mmCIF file of C-alpha atoms in Angstrom:
data_model
loop_
_atom_site.group_PDB
_atom_site.id
_atom_site.type_symbol
_atom_site.label_atom_id
_atom_site.label_comp_id
_atom_site.label_asym_id
_atom_site.label_seq_id
_atom_site.Cartn_x
_atom_site.Cartn_y
_atom_site.Cartn_z
ATOM 1 C CA MET A 1 0.000 0.000 0.000
ATOM 2 C CA SER A 2 2.812 2.383 0.916
ATOM 3 C CA GLU A 3 4.487 1.674 -2.426
ATOM 4 C CA LEU A 4 1.305 2.666 -4.251
ATOM 5 C CA VAL A 5 1.099 5.891 -2.258
ATOM 6 C CA ASN A 6 4.696 6.683 -3.140
ATOM 7 C CA GLN A 7 4.012 6.099 -6.823
ATOM 8 C CA ILE A 8 0.925 8.307 -6.707
ATOM 9 C CA THR A 9 2.871 11.035 -4.886
ATOM 10 C CA ALA A 10 5.689 10.876 -7.438
ATOM 11 C CA LEU A 11 3.183 11.033 -10.275
ATOM 12 C CA GLU A 12 1.472 14.055 -8.749
ATOM 13 C CA ARG A 13 4.852 15.780 -8.381
ATOM 14 C CA LYS A 14 5.660 15.176 -12.047
ATOM 15 C CA VAL A 15 2.281 16.576 -13.050
ATOM 16 C CA ARG A 16 2.880 19.685 -10.967
ATOM 17 C CA GLU A 17 6.355 20.116 -12.444
ATOM 18 C CA SER A 18 4.958 19.632 -15.940
ATOM 19 C CA ASP A 19 2.254 22.240 -15.312
ATOM 20 C CA GLU A 20 4.818 24.677 -13.926
ATOM 21 C CA ALA A 21 7.098 24.104 -16.932
ATOM 22 C CA ARG A 22 4.170 24.666 -19.274
ATOM 23 C CA GLN A 23 3.292 27.896 -17.471
ATOM 24 C CA VAL A 24 6.902 29.078 -17.725
ATOM 25 C CA ALA A 25 6.943 28.192 -21.432
ATOM 26 C CA ASP A 26 3.668 30.051 -21.986
ATOM 27 C CA ARG A 27 4.984 33.143 -20.204
ATOM 28 C CA LEU A 28 8.195 32.998 -22.226
ATOM 29 C CA TRP A 29 6.200 32.693 -25.454
ATOM 30 C CA ASP A 30 3.967 35.632 -24.522
ATOM 31 C CA ALA A 31 6.902 37.820 -23.475
ATOM 32 C CA THR A 32 8.695 37.103 -26.743
ATOM 33 C CA GLU A 33 5.621 37.830 -28.850
ATOM 34 C CA ASP A 34 4.969 41.075 -26.972
ATOM 35 C CA ILE A 35 8.394 42.429 -27.913
ATOM 36 C CA LEU A 36 8.167 41.166 -31.478
ATOM 37 C CA ASP A 37 4.721 42.730 -31.809
ATOM 38 C CA GLU A 38 6.206 46.048 -30.703
ATOM 39 C CA LEU A 39 8.675 45.828 -33.570
ATOM 40 C CA ARG A 40 6.034 44.599 -36.029
ATOM 41 C CA SER A 41 3.679 47.431 -35.057
ATOM 42 C CA LEU A 42 6.139 49.951 -36.464
ATOM 43 C CA GLU A 43 4.827 49.134 -39.928
ATOM 44 C CA SER A 44 1.264 50.191 -39.127
ATOM 45 C CA SER A 45 2.563 53.157 -37.125
ATOM 46 C CA PHE A 46 4.372 54.507 -40.169
ATOM 47 C CA TYR A 47 1.378 54.041 -42.418
ATOM 48 C CA ALA A 48 -0.538 56.041 -39.811
ATOM 49 C CA PHE A 49 2.185 58.717 -39.860
ATOM 50 C CA SER A 50 1.879 58.842 -43.632
ATOM 51 C CA SER A 51 -1.892 59.300 -43.504
ATOM 52 C CA ASP A 52 -1.729 61.904 -40.732
ATOM 53 C CA ILE A 53 0.963 63.947 -42.473
ATOM 54 C CA ASP A 54 -1.066 63.900 -45.682
ATOM 55 C CA GLY A 55 -3.927 65.497 -43.767
ATOM 56 C CA PHE A 56 -1.643 68.001 -42.025
ATOM 57 C CA ILE A 57 -0.172 69.082 -45.350
ATOM 58 C CA GLY A 58 -3.641 69.453 -46.842
ATOM 59 C CA ASP A 59 -4.473 71.821 -43.978
ATOM 60 C CA ASN A 60 -1.084 73.579 -44.228
ATOM 61 C CA ASP A 61 -0.684 72.684 -40.555
ATOM 62 C CA TYR A 62 3.085 73.020 -40.380
ATOM 63 C CA PRO A 63 3.319 72.720 -36.547
ATOM 64 C CA ALA A 64 1.628 69.309 -36.760
ATOM 65 C CA VAL A 65 3.975 68.272 -39.564
ATOM 66 C CA GLU A 66 6.943 69.320 -37.429
ATOM 67 C CA ARG A 67 5.690 67.307 -34.448
ATOM 68 C CA ALA A 68 5.223 64.271 -36.678
ATOM 69 C CA ALA A 69 8.758 64.645 -38.048
ATOM 70 C CA TYR A 70 10.306 64.458 -34.595
ATOM 71 C CA GLU A 71 7.980 61.630 -33.548
ATOM 72 C CA ILE A 72 9.176 59.692 -36.588
ATOM 73 C CA GLN A 73 12.781 60.293 -35.649
ATOM 74 C CA GLY A 74 12.238 59.194 -32.055
ATOM 75 C CA SER A 75 10.237 56.088 -32.886
ATOM 76 C CA VAL A 76 13.056 54.507 -34.899
ATOM 77 C CA ALA A 77 16.069 55.899 -33.063
ATOM 78 C CA ALA A 78 18.752 53.270 -32.500
ATOM 79 C CA GLN A 79 18.748 53.939 -28.768
ATOM 80 C CA ARG A 80 15.088 52.876 -28.674
ATOM 81 C CA LEU A 81 15.208 49.955 -31.110
ATOM 82 C CA LEU A 82 18.474 48.346 -30.048
ATOM 83 C CA PRO A 83 17.266 47.292 -26.553
ATOM 84 C CA LEU A 84 14.091 45.853 -28.096
ATOM 85 C CA VAL A 85 16.057 43.821 -30.622
ATOM 86 C CA ARG A 86 18.421 42.548 -27.917
ATOM 87 C CA ARG A 87 15.575 41.418 -25.666
ATOM 88 C CA ALA A 88 13.670 39.864 -28.562
ATOM 89 C CA MET A 89 16.691 37.831 -29.669
ATOM 90 C CA LEU A 90 17.471 36.664 -26.145
ATOM 91 C CA LEU A 91 13.898 35.522 -25.529
ATOM 92 C CA LEU A 92 13.684 33.871 -28.951
ATOM 93 C CA ALA A 93 16.866 31.911 -28.284
ATOM 94 C CA LEU A 94 15.550 30.762 -24.899
ATOM 95 C CA ARG A 95 12.164 29.840 -26.344
ATOM 96 C CA GLU A 96 13.609 27.863 -29.220
ATOM 97 C CA GLY A 97 16.454 26.264 -27.295
ATOM 98 C CA SER A 98 19.064 27.916 -29.514
ATOM 99 C CA SER A 99 22.467 29.082 -28.329
ATOM 100 C CA LEU A 100 22.177 32.474 -26.650
ATOM 101 C CA PRO A 101 23.285 35.432 -28.770
ATOM 102 C CA ASP A 102 26.373 37.349 -27.729
ATOM 103 C CA LEU A 103 24.727 40.431 -26.301
ATOM 104 C CA GLY A 104 28.110 42.098 -25.962
ATOM 105 C CA VAL A 105 28.256 42.707 -29.705
ATOM 106 C CA MET A 106 24.797 44.299 -29.643
ATOM 107 C CA GLU A 107 25.699 47.402 -27.664
ATOM 108 C CA SER A 108 25.977 49.636 -30.725
ATOM 109 C CA VAL A 109 25.099 49.696 -34.403
ATOM 110 C CA PRO A 110 27.621 49.567 -37.261
ATOM 111 C CA GLU A 111 28.530 52.392 -39.585
ATOM 112 C CA VAL A 112 26.428 52.322 -42.738
ATOM 113 C CA ALA A 113 27.698 53.590 -46.072
ATOM 114 C CA PRO A 114 25.488 56.267 -47.691
ATOM 115 C CA VAL A 115 24.885 53.967 -50.662
ATOM 116 C CA ASP A 116 23.350 51.405 -48.293
ATOM 117 C CA ALA A 117 20.961 53.966 -46.785
ATOM 118 C CA ALA A 118 18.930 54.612 -49.919
ATOM 119 C CA HIS A 119 15.982 56.294 -48.212
ATOM 120 C CA PRO A 120 14.049 59.079 -49.964
ATOM 121 C CA SER A 121 15.690 62.456 -49.437
ATOM 122 C CA LEU A 122 15.274 65.964 -50.793
ATOM 123 C CA THR A 123 17.415 69.058 -50.291
ATOM 124 C CA TRP A 124 16.335 72.621 -50.901
ATOM 125 C CA GLU A 125 18.870 72.834 -53.733
ATOM 126 C CA GLU A 126 17.390 69.768 -55.447
ATOM 127 C CA LEU A 127 13.879 71.100 -54.994
ATOM 128 C CA MET A 128 14.767 74.491 -56.491
ATOM 129 C CA ARG A 129 16.708 72.951 -59.373
ATOM 130 C CA ASP A 130 13.800 70.757 -60.431
ATOM 131 C CA SER A 131 11.260 73.524 -59.881
ATOM 132 C CA GLU A 132 13.196 76.068 -61.932
ATOM 133 C CA ARG A 133 13.623 73.558 -64.761
ATOM 134 C CA ASP A 134 9.879 72.851 -64.847
ATOM 135 C CA LEU A 135 9.043 76.547 -64.590
ATOM 136 C CA ALA A 136 11.361 77.398 -67.477
ATOM 137 C CA SER A 137 9.590 74.795 -69.608
ATOM 138 C CA SER A 138 6.170 76.218 -68.663
ATOM 139 C CA GLU A 139 7.259 79.765 -69.407
ATOM 140 C CA GLU A 140 8.598 78.719 -72.792
ATOM 141 C CA SER A 141 5.259 77.114 -73.659
ATOM 142 C CA LEU A 142 3.320 80.173 -72.524
ATOM 143 C CA ARG A 143 5.467 82.515 -74.594
ATOM 144 C CA LYS A 144 4.713 80.380 -77.654
ATOM 145 C CA ILE A 145 0.983 80.478 -76.959
ATOM 146 C CA TRP A 146 0.733 84.194 -76.121
ATOM 147 C CA CYS A 147 3.059 85.491 -78.805
ATOM 148 C CA ASP A 148 0.830 87.750 -80.862
ATOM 149 C CA GLU A 149 0.849 91.512 -80.727
ATOM 150 C CA GLY A 150 -1.428 92.664 -77.947
ATOM 151 C CA ASP A 151 -0.981 89.465 -75.898
ATOM 152 C CA GLU A 152 1.452 91.092 -73.463
ATOM 153 C CA ALA A 153 -1.078 91.514 -70.679
ATOM 154 C CA GLU A 154 -2.348 87.953 -71.038
ATOM 155 C CA LEU A 155 1.202 86.632 -71.128
ATOM 156 C CA ASP A 156 2.173 88.527 -67.979
ATOM 157 C CA GLU A 157 -0.871 87.206 -66.150
ATOM 158 C CA HIS A 158 -0.180 83.622 -67.135
ATOM 159 C CA LEU A 159 3.506 83.949 -66.303
ATOM 160 C CA HIS A 160 2.583 85.308 -62.883
ATOM 161 C CA ASP A 161 0.219 82.386 -62.305
ATOM 162 C CA ALA A 162 2.838 79.886 -63.454
ATOM 163 C CA ARG A 163 5.438 81.306 -61.086
ATOM 164 C CA PHE A 164 3.065 81.116 -58.156
ATOM 165 C CA GLU A 165 2.076 77.561 -59.069
ATOM 166 C CA ALA A 166 5.769 76.688 -59.056
ATOM 167 C CA ILE A 167 6.007 78.022 -55.501
ATOM 168 C CA ARG A 168 2.909 76.089 -54.459
ATOM 169 C CA ASP A 169 4.229 72.940 -56.119
ATOM 170 C CA ARG A 170 7.501 73.246 -54.236
ATOM 171 C CA ALA A 171 5.648 73.249 -50.930
ATOM 172 C CA THR A 172 3.517 70.292 -52.007
ATOM 173 C CA ARG A 173 6.481 68.252 -53.181
ATOM 174 C CA ALA A 174 8.478 69.037 -50.048
ATOM 175 C CA GLY A 175 5.593 67.951 -47.859
ATOM 176 C CA ARG A 176 5.001 64.762 -49.774
ATOM 177 C CA GLN A 177 8.654 63.893 -49.356
ATOM 178 C CA MET A 178 7.876 63.098 -45.728
ATOM 179 C CA ILE A 179 5.016 60.838 -46.816
ATOM 180 C CA ALA A 180 7.361 58.988 -49.174
ATOM 181 C CA LEU A 181 9.838 58.554 -46.320
ATOM 182 C CA CYS A 182 7.161 57.079 -44.033
ATOM 183 C CA ASP A 183 5.974 54.668 -46.715
ATOM 184 C CA TYR A 184 9.550 53.587 -47.419
ATOM 185 C CA ILE A 185 10.222 52.859 -43.755
ATOM 186 C CA ALA A 186 6.953 50.911 -43.451
ATOM 187 C CA GLU A 187 7.367 48.922 -46.665
ATOM 188 C CA GLU A 188 11.114 48.323 -46.820
ATOM 189 C CA LEU A 189 12.902 48.859 -43.533
ATOM 190 C CA VAL A 190 10.557 47.589 -40.825
ATOM 191 C CA PRO A 191 9.939 44.182 -42.485
ATOM 192 C CA GLU A 192 13.699 43.704 -42.868
ATOM 193 C CA LEU A 193 14.304 44.584 -39.213
ATOM 194 C CA VAL A 194 11.614 42.159 -38.056
ATOM 195 C CA ARG A 195 12.862 39.380 -40.351
ATOM 196 C CA CYS A 196 16.452 39.643 -39.127
ATOM 197 C CA THR A 197 15.340 39.726 -35.502
ATOM 198 C CA GLU A 198 13.015 36.727 -35.836
ATOM 199 C CA HIS A 199 15.771 34.676 -37.509
ATOM 200 C CA LEU A 200 18.389 35.678 -34.911
ATOM 201 C CA LEU A 201 20.597 37.246 -37.588
ATOM 202 C CA ILE A 202 22.571 39.496 -35.278
ATOM 203 C CA ASP A 203 24.793 41.308 -37.798
ATOM 204 C CA ASP A 204 21.936 41.854 -40.230
ATOM 205 C CA ALA A 205 19.634 43.042 -37.433
ATOM 206 C CA LEU A 206 22.227 45.554 -36.226
ATOM 207 C CA ARG A 207 22.621 46.858 -39.753
ATOM 208 C CA ALA A 208 18.832 47.095 -40.112
ATOM 209 C CA VAL A 209 18.673 49.171 -36.915
ATOM 210 C CA ALA A 210 21.418 51.457 -38.229
ATOM 211 C CA VAL A 211 19.661 51.971 -41.575
ATOM 212 C CA ILE A 212 16.272 52.689 -40.043
ATOM 213 C CA ASP A 213 17.884 55.092 -37.565
ATOM 214 C CA ILE A 214 19.416 57.061 -40.449
ATOM 215 C CA ALA A 215 16.068 57.112 -42.253
ATOM 216 C CA GLY A 216 14.400 58.481 -39.131
ATOM 217 C CA ASP A 217 16.956 61.283 -38.963
ATOM 218 C CA GLU A 218 15.852 62.325 -42.445
ATOM 219 C CA ALA A 219 12.366 63.315 -41.202
ATOM 220 C CA PRO A 220 13.370 66.592 -39.455
ATOM 221 C CA LYS A 221 15.522 67.483 -42.474
ATOM 222 C CA ALA A 222 12.564 66.902 -44.777
ATOM 223 C CA TYR A 223 10.419 69.077 -42.526
ATOM 224 C CA LYS A 224 12.904 71.962 -42.771
ATOM 225 C CA VAL A 225 12.649 71.871 -46.567
ATOM 226 C CA TYR A 226 8.858 71.811 -46.302
ATOM 227 C CA GLU A 227 8.899 74.695 -43.824
ATOM 228 C CA ALA A 228 11.072 76.806 -46.141
ATOM 229 C CA ALA A 229 8.836 76.089 -49.130
ATOM 230 C CA LEU A 230 5.673 76.849 -47.166
ATOM 231 C CA SER A 231 7.179 80.103 -45.861
ATOM 232 C CA GLU A 232 7.898 81.108 -49.437
ATOM 233 C CA GLN A 233 4.278 80.403 -50.368
ATOM 234 C CA TYR A 234 3.025 82.394 -47.375
ATOM 235 C CA GLU A 235 5.132 85.409 -48.351
ATOM 236 C CA GLN A 236 3.666 85.352 -51.850
ATOM 237 C CA SER A 237 0.049 84.669 -50.915
ATOM 238 C CA PRO A 238 -1.020 84.151 -47.277
ATOM 239 C CA GLY A 239 -4.559 83.459 -48.426
ATOM 240 C CA SER A 240 -3.424 80.433 -50.392
ATOM 241 C CA LEU A 241 -2.731 78.673 -47.073
ATOM 242 C CA GLY A 242 -6.385 78.780 -46.064
ATOM 243 C CA ALA A 243 -7.234 78.951 -42.362
ATOM 244 C CA MET A 244 -3.586 78.579 -41.356
ATOM 245 C CA GLY A 245 -2.660 81.557 -43.525
ATOM 246 C CA GLU A 246 -5.418 83.663 -41.962
ATOM 247 C CA HIS A 247 -4.261 82.685 -38.498
ATOM 248 C CA LEU A 248 -0.673 83.687 -39.292
ATOM 249 C CA VAL A 249 -1.767 87.027 -40.746
ATOM 250 C CA GLN A 250 -3.787 87.775 -37.604
ATOM 251 C CA PHE A 251 -0.843 86.755 -35.419
ATOM 252 C CA GLU A 252 1.517 89.018 -37.358
ATOM 253 C CA SER A 253 -0.934 91.915 -37.033
ATOM 254 C CA TRP A 254 -1.145 91.337 -33.290
ATOM 255 C CA MET A 255 2.658 91.217 -33.008
ATOM 256 C CA HIS A 256 2.983 94.517 -34.866
ATOM 257 C CA SER A 257 0.371 96.110 -32.601
ATOM 258 C CA GLN A 258 2.503 95.221 -29.566
ATOM 259 C CA LEU A 259 5.539 97.134 -30.863
#
């Protein structure tokens, strides 16, 4: 009888140990997926950034665009992503019974050559070069259309309109550069970062963090180009900026009244 009791007791102990091991495994699985989901969610976050910025640009809401630019930069900064990648790889290795990654080599990201960081970018010089080329082509066409004697007034009016449209187009293109950057990060960089992390590819994951960090740094630069282009449009025609233009005009009037 005592032998049977001992067998039952031993069996109960094994069941308890098995349940505890299963609970530990479940917690490990959940913890790993939580961190991976945080990395995966970057894709949807950047599509949301893209949509929001599109709306901000449509409203000429440059303060909101600026806030979004710095939020983009912060969300993919290496100092934020690197700890997540380290924890994800450690938990994945434990969960899968793989050899633990050398966390010592994951303290910093590698240098990335400019050719390897092929994210969308736009400088003010590039914007002006392209705009002036397109404007010159438009002006040439207009001069061919309004070339008869007595067309001078019509030509001047159309040239004036074309020059203002060039200014407006510069602001639009500069703003949409940020949208292109968000879409690129969501479509190209985040999936690569997640893939390398999930497959425990340490060197590739570190490079992916470095590349996405550089892309994030491009957002404030893109905003500065947009800000300059929008300022140029405001100087030419405050009313063309809608409610934001009216608000700025009222603010300027108030500032002058305080002098």
